[in-house]
PDB file of C-alpha atoms and ligand atoms in Angstrom:
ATOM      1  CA  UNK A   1     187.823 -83.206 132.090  1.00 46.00           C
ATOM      2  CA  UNK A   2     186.839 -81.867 128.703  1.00 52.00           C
ATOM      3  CA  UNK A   3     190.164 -82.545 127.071  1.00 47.00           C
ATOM      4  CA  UNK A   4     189.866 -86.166 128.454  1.00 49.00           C
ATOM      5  CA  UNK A   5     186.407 -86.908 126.840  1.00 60.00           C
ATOM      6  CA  UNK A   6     187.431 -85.677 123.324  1.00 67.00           C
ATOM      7  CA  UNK A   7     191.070 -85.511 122.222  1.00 70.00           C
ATOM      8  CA  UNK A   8     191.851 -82.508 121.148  1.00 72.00           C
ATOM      9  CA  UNK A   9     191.797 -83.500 117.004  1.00 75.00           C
ATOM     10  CA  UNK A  10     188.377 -84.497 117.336  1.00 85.00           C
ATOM     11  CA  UNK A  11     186.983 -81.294 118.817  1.00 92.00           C
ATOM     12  CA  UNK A  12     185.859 -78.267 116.693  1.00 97.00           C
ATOM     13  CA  UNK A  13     185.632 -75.523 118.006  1.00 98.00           C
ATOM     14  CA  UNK A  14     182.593 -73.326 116.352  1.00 98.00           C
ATOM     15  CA  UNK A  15     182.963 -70.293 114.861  1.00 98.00           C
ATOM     16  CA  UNK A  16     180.042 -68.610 116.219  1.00 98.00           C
ATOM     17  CA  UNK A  17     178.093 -69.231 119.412  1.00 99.00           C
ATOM     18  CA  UNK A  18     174.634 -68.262 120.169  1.00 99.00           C
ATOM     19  CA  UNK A  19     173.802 -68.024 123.437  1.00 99.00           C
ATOM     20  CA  UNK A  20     170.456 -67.420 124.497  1.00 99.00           C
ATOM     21  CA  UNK A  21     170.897 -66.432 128.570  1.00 98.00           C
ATOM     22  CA  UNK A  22     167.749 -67.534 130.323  1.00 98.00           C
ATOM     23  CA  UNK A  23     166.825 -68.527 133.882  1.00 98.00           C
ATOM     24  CA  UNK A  24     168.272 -65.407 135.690  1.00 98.00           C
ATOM     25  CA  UNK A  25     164.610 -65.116 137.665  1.00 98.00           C
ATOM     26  CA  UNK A  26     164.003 -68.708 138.635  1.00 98.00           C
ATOM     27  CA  UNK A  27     167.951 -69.165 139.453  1.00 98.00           C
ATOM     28  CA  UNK A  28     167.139 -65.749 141.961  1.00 98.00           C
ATOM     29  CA  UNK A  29     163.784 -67.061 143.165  1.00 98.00           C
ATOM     30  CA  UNK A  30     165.028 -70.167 144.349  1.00 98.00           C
ATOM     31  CA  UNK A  31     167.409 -68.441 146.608  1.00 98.00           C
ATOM     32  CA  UNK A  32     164.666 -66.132 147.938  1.00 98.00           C
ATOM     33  CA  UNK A  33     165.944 -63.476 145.878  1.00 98.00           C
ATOM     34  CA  UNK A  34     165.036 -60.445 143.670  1.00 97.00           C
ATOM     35  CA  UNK A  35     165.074 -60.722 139.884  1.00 97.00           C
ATOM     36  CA  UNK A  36     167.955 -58.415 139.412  1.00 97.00           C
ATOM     37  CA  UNK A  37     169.843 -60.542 142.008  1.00 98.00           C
ATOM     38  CA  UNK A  38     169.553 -63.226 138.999  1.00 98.00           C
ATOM     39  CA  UNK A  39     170.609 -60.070 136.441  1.00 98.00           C
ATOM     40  CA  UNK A  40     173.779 -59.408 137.996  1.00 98.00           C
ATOM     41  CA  UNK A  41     174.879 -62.625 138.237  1.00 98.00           C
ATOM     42  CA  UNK A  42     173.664 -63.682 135.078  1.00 98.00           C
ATOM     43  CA  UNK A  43     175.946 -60.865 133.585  1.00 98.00           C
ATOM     44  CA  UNK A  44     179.163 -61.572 135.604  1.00 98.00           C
ATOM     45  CA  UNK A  45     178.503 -65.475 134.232  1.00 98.00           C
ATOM     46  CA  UNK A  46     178.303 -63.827 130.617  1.00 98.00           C
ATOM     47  CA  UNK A  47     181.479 -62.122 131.412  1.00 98.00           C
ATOM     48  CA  UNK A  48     183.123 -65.566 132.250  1.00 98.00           C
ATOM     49  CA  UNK A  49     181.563 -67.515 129.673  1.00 98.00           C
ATOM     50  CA  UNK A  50     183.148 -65.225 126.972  1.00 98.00           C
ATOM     51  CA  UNK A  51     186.859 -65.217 128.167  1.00 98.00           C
ATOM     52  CA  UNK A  52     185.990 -68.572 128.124  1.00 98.00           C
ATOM     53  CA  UNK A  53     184.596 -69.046 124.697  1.00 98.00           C
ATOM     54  CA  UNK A  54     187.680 -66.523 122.954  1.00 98.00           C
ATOM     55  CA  UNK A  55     190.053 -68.331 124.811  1.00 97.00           C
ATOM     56  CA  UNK A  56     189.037 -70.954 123.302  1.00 97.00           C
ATOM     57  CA  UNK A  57     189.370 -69.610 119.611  1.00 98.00           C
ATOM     58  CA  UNK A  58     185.785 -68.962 119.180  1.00 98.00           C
ATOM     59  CA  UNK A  59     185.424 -66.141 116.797  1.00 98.00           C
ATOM     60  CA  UNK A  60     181.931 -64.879 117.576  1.00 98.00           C
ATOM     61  CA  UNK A  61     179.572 -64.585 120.058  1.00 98.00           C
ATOM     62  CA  UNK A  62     176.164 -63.287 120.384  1.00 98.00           C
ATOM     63  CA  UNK A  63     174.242 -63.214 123.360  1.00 98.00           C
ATOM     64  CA  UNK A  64     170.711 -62.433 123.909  1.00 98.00           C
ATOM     65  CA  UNK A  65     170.465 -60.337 126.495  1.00 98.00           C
ATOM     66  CA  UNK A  66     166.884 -58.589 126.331  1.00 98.00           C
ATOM     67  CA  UNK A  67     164.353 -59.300 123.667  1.00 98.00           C
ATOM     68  CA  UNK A  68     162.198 -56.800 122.015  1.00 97.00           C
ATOM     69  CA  UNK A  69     158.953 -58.689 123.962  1.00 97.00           C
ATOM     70  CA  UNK A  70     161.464 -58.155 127.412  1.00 98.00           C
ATOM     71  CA  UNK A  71     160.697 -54.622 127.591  1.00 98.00           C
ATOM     72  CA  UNK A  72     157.141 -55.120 128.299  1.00 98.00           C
ATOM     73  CA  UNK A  73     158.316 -56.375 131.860  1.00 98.00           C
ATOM     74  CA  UNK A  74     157.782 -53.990 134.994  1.00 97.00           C
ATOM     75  CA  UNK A  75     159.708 -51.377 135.142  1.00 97.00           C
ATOM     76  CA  UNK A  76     161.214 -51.878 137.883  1.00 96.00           C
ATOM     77  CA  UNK A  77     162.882 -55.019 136.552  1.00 97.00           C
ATOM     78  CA  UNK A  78     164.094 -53.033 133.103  1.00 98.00           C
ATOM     79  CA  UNK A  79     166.089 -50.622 135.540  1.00 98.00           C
ATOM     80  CA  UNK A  80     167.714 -53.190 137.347  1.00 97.00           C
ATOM     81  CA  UNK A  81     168.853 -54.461 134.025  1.00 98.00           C
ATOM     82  CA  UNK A  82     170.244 -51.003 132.816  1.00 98.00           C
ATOM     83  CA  UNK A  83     171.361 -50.238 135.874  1.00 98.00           C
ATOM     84  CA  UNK A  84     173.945 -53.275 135.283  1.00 98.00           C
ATOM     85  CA  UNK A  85     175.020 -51.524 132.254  1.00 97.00           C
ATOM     86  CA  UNK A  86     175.183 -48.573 133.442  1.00 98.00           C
ATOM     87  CA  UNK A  87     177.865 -49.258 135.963  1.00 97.00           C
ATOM     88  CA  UNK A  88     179.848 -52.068 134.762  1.00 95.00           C
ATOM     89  CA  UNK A  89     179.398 -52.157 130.955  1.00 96.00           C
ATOM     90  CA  UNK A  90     182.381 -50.274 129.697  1.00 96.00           C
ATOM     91  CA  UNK A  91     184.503 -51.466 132.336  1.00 97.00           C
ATOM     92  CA  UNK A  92     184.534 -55.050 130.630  1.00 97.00           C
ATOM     93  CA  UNK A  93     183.923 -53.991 127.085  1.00 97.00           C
ATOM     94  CA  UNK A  94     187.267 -52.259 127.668  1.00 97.00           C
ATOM     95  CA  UNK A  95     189.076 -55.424 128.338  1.00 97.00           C
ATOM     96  CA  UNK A  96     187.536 -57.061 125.738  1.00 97.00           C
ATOM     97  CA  UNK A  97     188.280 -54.338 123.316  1.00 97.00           C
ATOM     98  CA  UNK A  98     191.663 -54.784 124.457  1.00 97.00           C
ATOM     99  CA  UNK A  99     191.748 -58.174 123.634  1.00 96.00           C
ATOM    100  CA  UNK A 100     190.764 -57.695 119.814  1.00 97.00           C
ATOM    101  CA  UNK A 101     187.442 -58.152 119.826  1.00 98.00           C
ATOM    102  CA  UNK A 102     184.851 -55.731 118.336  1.00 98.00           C
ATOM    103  CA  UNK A 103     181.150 -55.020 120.438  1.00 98.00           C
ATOM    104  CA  UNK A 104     178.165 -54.578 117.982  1.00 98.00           C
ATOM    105  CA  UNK A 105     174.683 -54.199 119.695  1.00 98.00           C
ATOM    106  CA  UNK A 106     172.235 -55.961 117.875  1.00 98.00           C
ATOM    107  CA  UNK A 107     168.878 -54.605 117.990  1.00 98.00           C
ATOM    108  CA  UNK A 108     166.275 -51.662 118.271  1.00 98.00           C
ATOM    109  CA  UNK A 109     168.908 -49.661 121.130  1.00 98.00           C
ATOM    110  CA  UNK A 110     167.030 -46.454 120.345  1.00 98.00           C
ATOM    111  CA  UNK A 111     164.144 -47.961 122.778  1.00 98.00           C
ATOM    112  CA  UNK A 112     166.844 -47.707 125.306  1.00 98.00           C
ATOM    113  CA  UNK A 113     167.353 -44.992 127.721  1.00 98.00           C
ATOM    114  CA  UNK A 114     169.510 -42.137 126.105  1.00 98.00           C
ATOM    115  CA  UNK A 115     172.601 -42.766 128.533  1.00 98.00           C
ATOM    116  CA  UNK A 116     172.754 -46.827 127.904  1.00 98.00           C
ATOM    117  CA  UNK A 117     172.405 -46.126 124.490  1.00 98.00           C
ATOM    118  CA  UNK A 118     175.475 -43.624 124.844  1.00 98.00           C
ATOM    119  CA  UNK A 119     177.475 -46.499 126.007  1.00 98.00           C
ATOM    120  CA  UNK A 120     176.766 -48.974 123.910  1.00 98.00           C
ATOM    121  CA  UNK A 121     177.210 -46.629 121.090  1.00 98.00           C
ATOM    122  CA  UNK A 122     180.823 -45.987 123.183  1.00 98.00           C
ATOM    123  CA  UNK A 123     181.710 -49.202 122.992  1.00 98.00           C
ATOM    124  CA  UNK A 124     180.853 -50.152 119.414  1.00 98.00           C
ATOM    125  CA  UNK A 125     183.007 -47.053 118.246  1.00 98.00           C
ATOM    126  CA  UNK A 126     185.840 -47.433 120.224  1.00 97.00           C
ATOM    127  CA  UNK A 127     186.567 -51.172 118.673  1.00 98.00           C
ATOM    128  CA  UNK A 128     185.167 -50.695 115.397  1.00 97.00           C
ATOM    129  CA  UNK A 129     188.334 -51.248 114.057  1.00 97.00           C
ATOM    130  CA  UNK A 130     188.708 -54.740 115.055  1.00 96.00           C
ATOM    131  CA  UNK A 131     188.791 -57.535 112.799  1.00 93.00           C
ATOM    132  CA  UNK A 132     189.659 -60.720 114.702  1.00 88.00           C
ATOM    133  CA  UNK A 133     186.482 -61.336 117.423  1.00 97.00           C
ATOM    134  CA  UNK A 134     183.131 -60.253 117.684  1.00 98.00           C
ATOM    135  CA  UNK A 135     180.881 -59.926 120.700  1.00 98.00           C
ATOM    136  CA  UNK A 136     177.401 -59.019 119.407  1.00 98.00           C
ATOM    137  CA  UNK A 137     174.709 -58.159 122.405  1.00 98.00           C
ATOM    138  CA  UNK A 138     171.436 -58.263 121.248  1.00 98.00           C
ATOM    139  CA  UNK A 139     169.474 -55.458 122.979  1.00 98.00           C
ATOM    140  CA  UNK A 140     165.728 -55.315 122.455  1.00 98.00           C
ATOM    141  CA  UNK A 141     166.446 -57.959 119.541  1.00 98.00           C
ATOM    142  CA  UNK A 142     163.488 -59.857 118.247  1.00 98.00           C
ATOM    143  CA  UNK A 143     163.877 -61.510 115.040  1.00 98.00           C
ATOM    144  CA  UNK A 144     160.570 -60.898 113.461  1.00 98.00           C
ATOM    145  CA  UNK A 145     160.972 -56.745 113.916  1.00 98.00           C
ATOM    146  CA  UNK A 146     164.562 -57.653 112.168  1.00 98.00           C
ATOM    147  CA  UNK A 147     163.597 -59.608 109.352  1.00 98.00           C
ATOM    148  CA  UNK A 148     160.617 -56.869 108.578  1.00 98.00           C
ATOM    149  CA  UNK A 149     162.739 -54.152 109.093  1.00 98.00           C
ATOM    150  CA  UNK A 150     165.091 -55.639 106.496  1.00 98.00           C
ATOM    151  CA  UNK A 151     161.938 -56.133 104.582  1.00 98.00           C
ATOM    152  CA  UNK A 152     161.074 -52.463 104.023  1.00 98.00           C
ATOM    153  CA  UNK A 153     164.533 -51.595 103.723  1.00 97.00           C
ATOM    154  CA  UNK A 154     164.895 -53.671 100.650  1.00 97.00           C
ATOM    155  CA  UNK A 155     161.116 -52.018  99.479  1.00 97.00           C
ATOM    156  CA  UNK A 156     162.717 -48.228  99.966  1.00 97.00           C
ATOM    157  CA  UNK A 157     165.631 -49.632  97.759  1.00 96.00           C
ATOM    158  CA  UNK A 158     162.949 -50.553  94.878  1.00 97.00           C
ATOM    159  CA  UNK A 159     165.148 -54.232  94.464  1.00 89.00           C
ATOM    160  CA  UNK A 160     164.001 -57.882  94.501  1.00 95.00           C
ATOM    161  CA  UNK A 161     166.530 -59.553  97.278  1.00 97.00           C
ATOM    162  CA  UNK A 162     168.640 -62.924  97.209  1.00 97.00           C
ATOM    163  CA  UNK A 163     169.372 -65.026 100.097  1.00 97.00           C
ATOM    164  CA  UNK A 164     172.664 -62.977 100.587  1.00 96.00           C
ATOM    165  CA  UNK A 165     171.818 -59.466  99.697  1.00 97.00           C
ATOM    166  CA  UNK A 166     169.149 -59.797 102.432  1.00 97.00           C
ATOM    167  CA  UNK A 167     171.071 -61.420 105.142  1.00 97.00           C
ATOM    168  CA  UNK A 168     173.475 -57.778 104.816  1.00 97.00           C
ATOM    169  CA  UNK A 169     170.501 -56.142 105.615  1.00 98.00           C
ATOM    170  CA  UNK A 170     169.682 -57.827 108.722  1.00 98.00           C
ATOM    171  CA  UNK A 171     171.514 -56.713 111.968  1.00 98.00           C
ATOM    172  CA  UNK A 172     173.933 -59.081 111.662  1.00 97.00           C
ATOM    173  CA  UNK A 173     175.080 -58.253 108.010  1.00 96.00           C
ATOM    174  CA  UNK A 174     178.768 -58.459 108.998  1.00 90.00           C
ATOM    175  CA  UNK A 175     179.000 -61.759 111.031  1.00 96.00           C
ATOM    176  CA  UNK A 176     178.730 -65.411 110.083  1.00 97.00           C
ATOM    177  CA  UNK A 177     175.902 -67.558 110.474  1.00 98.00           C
ATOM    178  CA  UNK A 178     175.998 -69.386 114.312  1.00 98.00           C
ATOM    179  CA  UNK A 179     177.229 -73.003 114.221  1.00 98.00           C
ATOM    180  CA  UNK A 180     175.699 -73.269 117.734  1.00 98.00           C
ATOM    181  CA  UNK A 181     172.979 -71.919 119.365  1.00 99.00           C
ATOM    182  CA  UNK A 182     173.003 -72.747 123.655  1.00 99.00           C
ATOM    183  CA  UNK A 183     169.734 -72.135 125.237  1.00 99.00           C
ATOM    184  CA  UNK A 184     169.842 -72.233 129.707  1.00 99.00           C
ATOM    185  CA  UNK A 185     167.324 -72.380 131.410  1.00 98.00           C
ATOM    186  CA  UNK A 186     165.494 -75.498 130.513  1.00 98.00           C
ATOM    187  CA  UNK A 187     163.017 -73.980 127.902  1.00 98.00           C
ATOM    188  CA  UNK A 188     163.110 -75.513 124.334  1.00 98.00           C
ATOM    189  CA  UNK A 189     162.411 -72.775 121.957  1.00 98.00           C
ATOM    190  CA  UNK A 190     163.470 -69.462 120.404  1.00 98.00           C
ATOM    191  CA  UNK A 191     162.122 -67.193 121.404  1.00 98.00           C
ATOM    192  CA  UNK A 192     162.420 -64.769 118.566  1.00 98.00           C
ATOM    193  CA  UNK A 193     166.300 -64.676 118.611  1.00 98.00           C
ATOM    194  CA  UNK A 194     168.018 -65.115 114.867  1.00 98.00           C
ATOM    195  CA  UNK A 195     165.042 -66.830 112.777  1.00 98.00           C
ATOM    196  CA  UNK A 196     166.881 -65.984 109.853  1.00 98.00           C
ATOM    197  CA  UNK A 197     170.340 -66.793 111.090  1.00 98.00           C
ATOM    198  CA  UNK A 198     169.926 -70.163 112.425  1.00 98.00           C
ATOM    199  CA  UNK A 199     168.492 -72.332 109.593  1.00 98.00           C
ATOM    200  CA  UNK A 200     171.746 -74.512 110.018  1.00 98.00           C
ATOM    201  CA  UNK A 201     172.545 -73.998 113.117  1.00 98.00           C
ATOM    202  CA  UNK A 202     172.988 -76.684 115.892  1.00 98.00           C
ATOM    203  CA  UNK A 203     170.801 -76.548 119.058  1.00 98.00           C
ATOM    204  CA  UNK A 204     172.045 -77.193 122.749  1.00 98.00           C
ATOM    205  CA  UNK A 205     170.073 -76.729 125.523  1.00 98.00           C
ATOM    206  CA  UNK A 206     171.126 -76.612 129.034  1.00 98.00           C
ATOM    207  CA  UNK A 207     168.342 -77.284 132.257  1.00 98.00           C
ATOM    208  CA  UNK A 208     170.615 -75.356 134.161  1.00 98.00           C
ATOM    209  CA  UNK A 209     169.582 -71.608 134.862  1.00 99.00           C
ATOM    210  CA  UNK A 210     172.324 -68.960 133.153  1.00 99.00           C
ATOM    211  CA  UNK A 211     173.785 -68.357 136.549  1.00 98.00           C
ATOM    212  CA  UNK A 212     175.050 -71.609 137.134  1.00 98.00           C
ATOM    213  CA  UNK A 213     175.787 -72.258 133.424  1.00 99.00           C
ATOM    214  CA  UNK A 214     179.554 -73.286 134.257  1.00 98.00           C
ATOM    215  CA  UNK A 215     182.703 -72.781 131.874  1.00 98.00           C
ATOM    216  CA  UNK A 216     182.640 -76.480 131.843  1.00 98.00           C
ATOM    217  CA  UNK A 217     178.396 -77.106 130.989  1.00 98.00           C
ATOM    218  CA  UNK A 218     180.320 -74.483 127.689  1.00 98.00           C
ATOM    219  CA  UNK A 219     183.141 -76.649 126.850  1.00 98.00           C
ATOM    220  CA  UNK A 220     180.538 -79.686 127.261  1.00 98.00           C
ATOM    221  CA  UNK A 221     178.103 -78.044 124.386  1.00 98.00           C
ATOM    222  CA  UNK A 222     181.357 -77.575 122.532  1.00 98.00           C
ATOM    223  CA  UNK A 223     182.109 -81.458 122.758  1.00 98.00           C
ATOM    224  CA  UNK A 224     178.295 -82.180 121.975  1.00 98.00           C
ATOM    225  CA  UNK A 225     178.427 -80.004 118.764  1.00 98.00           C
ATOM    226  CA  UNK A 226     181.776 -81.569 117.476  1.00 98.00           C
ATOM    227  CA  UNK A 227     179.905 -85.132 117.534  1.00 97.00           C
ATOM    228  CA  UNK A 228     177.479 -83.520 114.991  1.00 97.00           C
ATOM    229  CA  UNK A 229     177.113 -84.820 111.055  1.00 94.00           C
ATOM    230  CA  UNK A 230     176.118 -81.022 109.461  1.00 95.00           C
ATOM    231  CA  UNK A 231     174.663 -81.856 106.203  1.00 95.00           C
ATOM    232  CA  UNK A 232     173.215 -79.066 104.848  1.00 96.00           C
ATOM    233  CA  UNK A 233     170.801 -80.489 103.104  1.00 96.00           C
ATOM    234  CA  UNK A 234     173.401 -83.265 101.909  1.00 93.00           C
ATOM    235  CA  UNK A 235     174.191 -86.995 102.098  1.00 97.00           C
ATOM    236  CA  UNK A 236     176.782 -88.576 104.286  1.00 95.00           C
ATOM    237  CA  UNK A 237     178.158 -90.078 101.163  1.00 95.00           C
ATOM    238  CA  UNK A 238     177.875 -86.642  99.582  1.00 95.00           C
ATOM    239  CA  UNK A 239     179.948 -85.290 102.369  1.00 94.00           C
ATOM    240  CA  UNK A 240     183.119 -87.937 102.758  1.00 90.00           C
ATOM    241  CA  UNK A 241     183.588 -87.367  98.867  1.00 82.00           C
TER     242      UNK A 241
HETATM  243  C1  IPE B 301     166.851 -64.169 131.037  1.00 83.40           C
HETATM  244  O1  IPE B 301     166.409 -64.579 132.287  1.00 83.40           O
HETATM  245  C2  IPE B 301     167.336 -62.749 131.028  1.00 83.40           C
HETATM  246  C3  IPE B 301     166.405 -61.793 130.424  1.00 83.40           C
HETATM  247  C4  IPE B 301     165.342 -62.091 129.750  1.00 83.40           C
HETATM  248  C5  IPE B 301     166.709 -60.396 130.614  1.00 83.40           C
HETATM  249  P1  IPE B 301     164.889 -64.402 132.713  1.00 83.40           P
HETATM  250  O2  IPE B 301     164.749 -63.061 133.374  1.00 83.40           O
HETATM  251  O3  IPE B 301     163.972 -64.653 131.585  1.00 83.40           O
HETATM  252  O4  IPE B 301     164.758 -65.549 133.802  1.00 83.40           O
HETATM  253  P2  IPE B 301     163.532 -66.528 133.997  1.00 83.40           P
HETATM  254  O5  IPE B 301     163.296 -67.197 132.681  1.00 83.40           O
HETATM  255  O6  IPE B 301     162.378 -65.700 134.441  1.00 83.40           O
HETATM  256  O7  IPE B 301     164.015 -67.481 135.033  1.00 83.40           O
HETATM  257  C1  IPE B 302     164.542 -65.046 125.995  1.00 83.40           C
HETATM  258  O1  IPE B 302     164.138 -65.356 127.275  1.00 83.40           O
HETATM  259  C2  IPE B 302     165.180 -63.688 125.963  1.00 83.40           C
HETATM  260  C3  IPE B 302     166.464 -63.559 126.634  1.00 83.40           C
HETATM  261  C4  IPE B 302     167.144 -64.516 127.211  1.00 83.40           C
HETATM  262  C5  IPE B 302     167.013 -62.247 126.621  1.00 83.40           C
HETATM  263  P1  IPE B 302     162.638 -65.104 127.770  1.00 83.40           P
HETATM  264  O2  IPE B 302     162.618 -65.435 129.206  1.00 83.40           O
HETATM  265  O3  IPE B 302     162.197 -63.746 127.390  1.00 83.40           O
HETATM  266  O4  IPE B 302     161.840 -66.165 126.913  1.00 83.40           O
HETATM  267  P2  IPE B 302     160.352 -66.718 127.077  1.00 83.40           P
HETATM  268  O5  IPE B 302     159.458 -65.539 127.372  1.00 83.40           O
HETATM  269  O6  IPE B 302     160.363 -67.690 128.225  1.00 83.40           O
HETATM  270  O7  IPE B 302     160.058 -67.397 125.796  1.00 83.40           O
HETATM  271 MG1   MG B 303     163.129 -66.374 130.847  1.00 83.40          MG
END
């Protein structure tokens, strides 16, 4: 057990997780299944995984759950994935609202349907006013479109930018930098999810597809990241002092 493997002093639990969700397709082929098969239970793992992760006093999560370059899949497959929130979205942002913890969609949403926009836009209103937790979805996210969007923001404004007067104009203005990024699905890269965000953060990847990314594999990233040294740039020596 994870409580056995690290005592509890040694583990720290970060403040923000990034999760990027992948393997939903391949976890659905292998079982002779259609691609949304993988969706759905890709998103009732998400669900699971962040009980998990608040339980745990994690403050913030985002999760990538359809990239800007995602919507050039078939159509068919982009239906199946609104589909999902269309009927079970603001069922569980409701308990999770309830719970304290405030949705943000991160992203271009307008390229969404008008209705899943509605709902996201439902959700992000009706816990605005929470302080404590933060679930951010990215929703046709890609990093570069945020980072030049930001770009000609600060252009329109007529001001030169620092490092933290541009971060508040990226997408995720309001939320800490992640301490951990998780990647599923046995790829090792980025795939355009929080260039800007991540310059510090630590990497975890998982071969397991998202479907079968357990609330254990989460609490075993969670050990693995509290083994870390962050430096920032620093010496050890730098850092006992
Ligand atoms: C990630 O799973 C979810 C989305 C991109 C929507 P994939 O659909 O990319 O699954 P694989 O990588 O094809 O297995
Ligand atoms: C990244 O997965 C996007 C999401 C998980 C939403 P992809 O499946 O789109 O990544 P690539 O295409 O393999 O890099
Ligand atoms: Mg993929």
């Amino acid at each position: 057990m994870f409580r056995n493997t690290l005592k509890k002093d040694q583990l720290r639990i970060p403040r923000h997780i990034a999760i990027i969700m992948d393997g939903n397709g391949r976890w659905a082929k292998k079982r002779l299944m259609p691609r949304s098969y993988g969706h759905q239970n890709g998103f009732n793992r998400m669900i699971g995984l962040l009980e998990h992760a608040f339980e745990m006093g994690v403050e913030y999560v985002t999760v990538y759950a359809l990239s800007t370059e995602n919507l050039k899949r078939p159509q068919e497959e982009l239906e199946g994935l609104y589909n999902i929130v269309r009927k079970h979205f603001t069922e569980y942002m409701k308990k999770f609202g309830e719970k304290g913890v405030r949705v943000r969609a991160i992203g271009d949403i307008t390229l969404l349907p008008q209705d899943v926009q509605d709902l996201i836009q439902k959700a992000e209103a009706d816990t605005a006013h929470h302080t404590g937790k933060g679930l951010n979805i990215a929703l046709c996210y890609g990093a570069r479109a945020e980072i030049v969007r930001a770009v000609n923001q600060a252009v329109k404004e007529g001001k030169e930018v620092t490092e933290e007067s541009f971060s508040r104009l990226l997408y995720t203005a309001e939320v800490p930098e992640p301490d951990l990024l998780i990647r599923t699905g046995k790829e090792l890269r980025l795939s355009n999810f929080l260039l800007y965000q991540s310059a510090y953060t630590e990497f975890y990847f998982s071969d397991k597809m998202f479907p079968e990314f357990s609330n254990k594999d989460l609490e075993r990233a969670i050990a693995d990241f509290s083994t870390r040294t962050r430096r920032f740039g620093k010496t050890d020596e730098q850092l006992s002092n």
